[in-house]
Each structure stands twice: as structure tokens, then as C-alpha cells.
Short mmCIF file of C-alpha atoms in Angstrom, two decimals:
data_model
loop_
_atom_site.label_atom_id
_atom_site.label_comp_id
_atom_site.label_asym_id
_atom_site.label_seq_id
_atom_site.Cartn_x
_atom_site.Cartn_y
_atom_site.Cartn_z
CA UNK R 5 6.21 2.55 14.04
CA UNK R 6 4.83 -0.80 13.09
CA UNK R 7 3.55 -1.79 9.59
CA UNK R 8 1.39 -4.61 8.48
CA UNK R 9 1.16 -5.68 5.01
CA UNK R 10 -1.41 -7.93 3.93
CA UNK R 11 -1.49 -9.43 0.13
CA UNK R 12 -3.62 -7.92 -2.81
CA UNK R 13 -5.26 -11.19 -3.71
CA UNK R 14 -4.62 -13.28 -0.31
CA UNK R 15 -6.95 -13.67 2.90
CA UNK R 16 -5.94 -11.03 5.04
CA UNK R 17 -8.26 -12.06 8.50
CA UNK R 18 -5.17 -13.19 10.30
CA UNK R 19 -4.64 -8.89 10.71
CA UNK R 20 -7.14 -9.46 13.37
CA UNK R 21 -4.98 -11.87 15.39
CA UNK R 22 -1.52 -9.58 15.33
CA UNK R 23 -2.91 -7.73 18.71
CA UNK R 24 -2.62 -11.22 20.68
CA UNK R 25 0.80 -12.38 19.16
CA UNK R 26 2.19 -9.45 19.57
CA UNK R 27 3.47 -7.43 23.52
CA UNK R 28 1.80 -4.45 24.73
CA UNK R 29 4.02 -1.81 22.79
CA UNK R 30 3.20 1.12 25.08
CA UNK R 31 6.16 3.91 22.90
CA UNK R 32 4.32 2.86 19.70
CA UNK R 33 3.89 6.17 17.93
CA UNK R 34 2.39 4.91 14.29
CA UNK R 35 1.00 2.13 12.91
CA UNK R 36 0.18 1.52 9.38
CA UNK R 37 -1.92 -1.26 7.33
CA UNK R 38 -1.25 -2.10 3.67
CA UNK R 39 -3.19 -4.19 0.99
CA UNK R 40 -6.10 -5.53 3.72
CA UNK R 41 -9.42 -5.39 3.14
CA UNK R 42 -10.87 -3.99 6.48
CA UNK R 43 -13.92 -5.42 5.38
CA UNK R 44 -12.67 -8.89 6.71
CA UNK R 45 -11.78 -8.04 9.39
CA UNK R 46 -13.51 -8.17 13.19
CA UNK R 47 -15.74 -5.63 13.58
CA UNK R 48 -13.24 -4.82 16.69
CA UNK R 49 -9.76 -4.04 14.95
CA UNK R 50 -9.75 -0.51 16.17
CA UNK R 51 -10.18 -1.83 19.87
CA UNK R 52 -7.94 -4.61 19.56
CA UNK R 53 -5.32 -2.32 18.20
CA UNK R 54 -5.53 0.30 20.84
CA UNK R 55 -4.42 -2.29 23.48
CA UNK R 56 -0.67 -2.49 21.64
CA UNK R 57 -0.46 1.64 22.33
CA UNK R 58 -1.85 1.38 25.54
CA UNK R 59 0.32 -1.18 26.85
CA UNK R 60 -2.65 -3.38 28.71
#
């Protein structure tokens, strides 16, 4: 389970980045995100995500 909180009032397009700092987490079951406006984000979050449950 992994979960990523971003602030109410901050800048939250760093949520993009976690994929790259973060290993390929291939027994990831869940992941949850808090407070960010997906708005801001890449237009790619859902396939930038998939790679940390996918392992690649």
C-alpha cells in the first residue's frame, strides 16, 4: 500500500515525479492520493503510475 499526500493550498506537480524516485514495486497492492489536484498534474499520471505495479 503506498499513500501520497499532497497539501490543500501547496503545489502538488512534484506527484508526477514520485514514479522516477521511487523502485519498481512489483507486490504493490494499493495506492492512494490525498489533497492533489489531478488537474496539475501530467496528463500521464495513470501511465507513469502503472510502471511502480508492474515492476518495469
Amino acid at each position: 500500500m503506498l499513500y501520497i499526500f499532497g497539501s490543500e493550498e501547496g503545489d502538488s506537480s512534484w506527484v508526477s515525479s514520485v514514479p522516477f524516485m521511487l523502485p519498481p514495486l512489483p507486490n504493490l497492492s494499493d495506492l492512494y492520493i490525498c489533497n492533489v489536484d489531478l488537474a496539475q498534474q501530467h496528463p500521464d499520471l495513470p501511465k507513469l503510475f502503472s510502471k511502480l505495479f508492474l515492476g518495469s
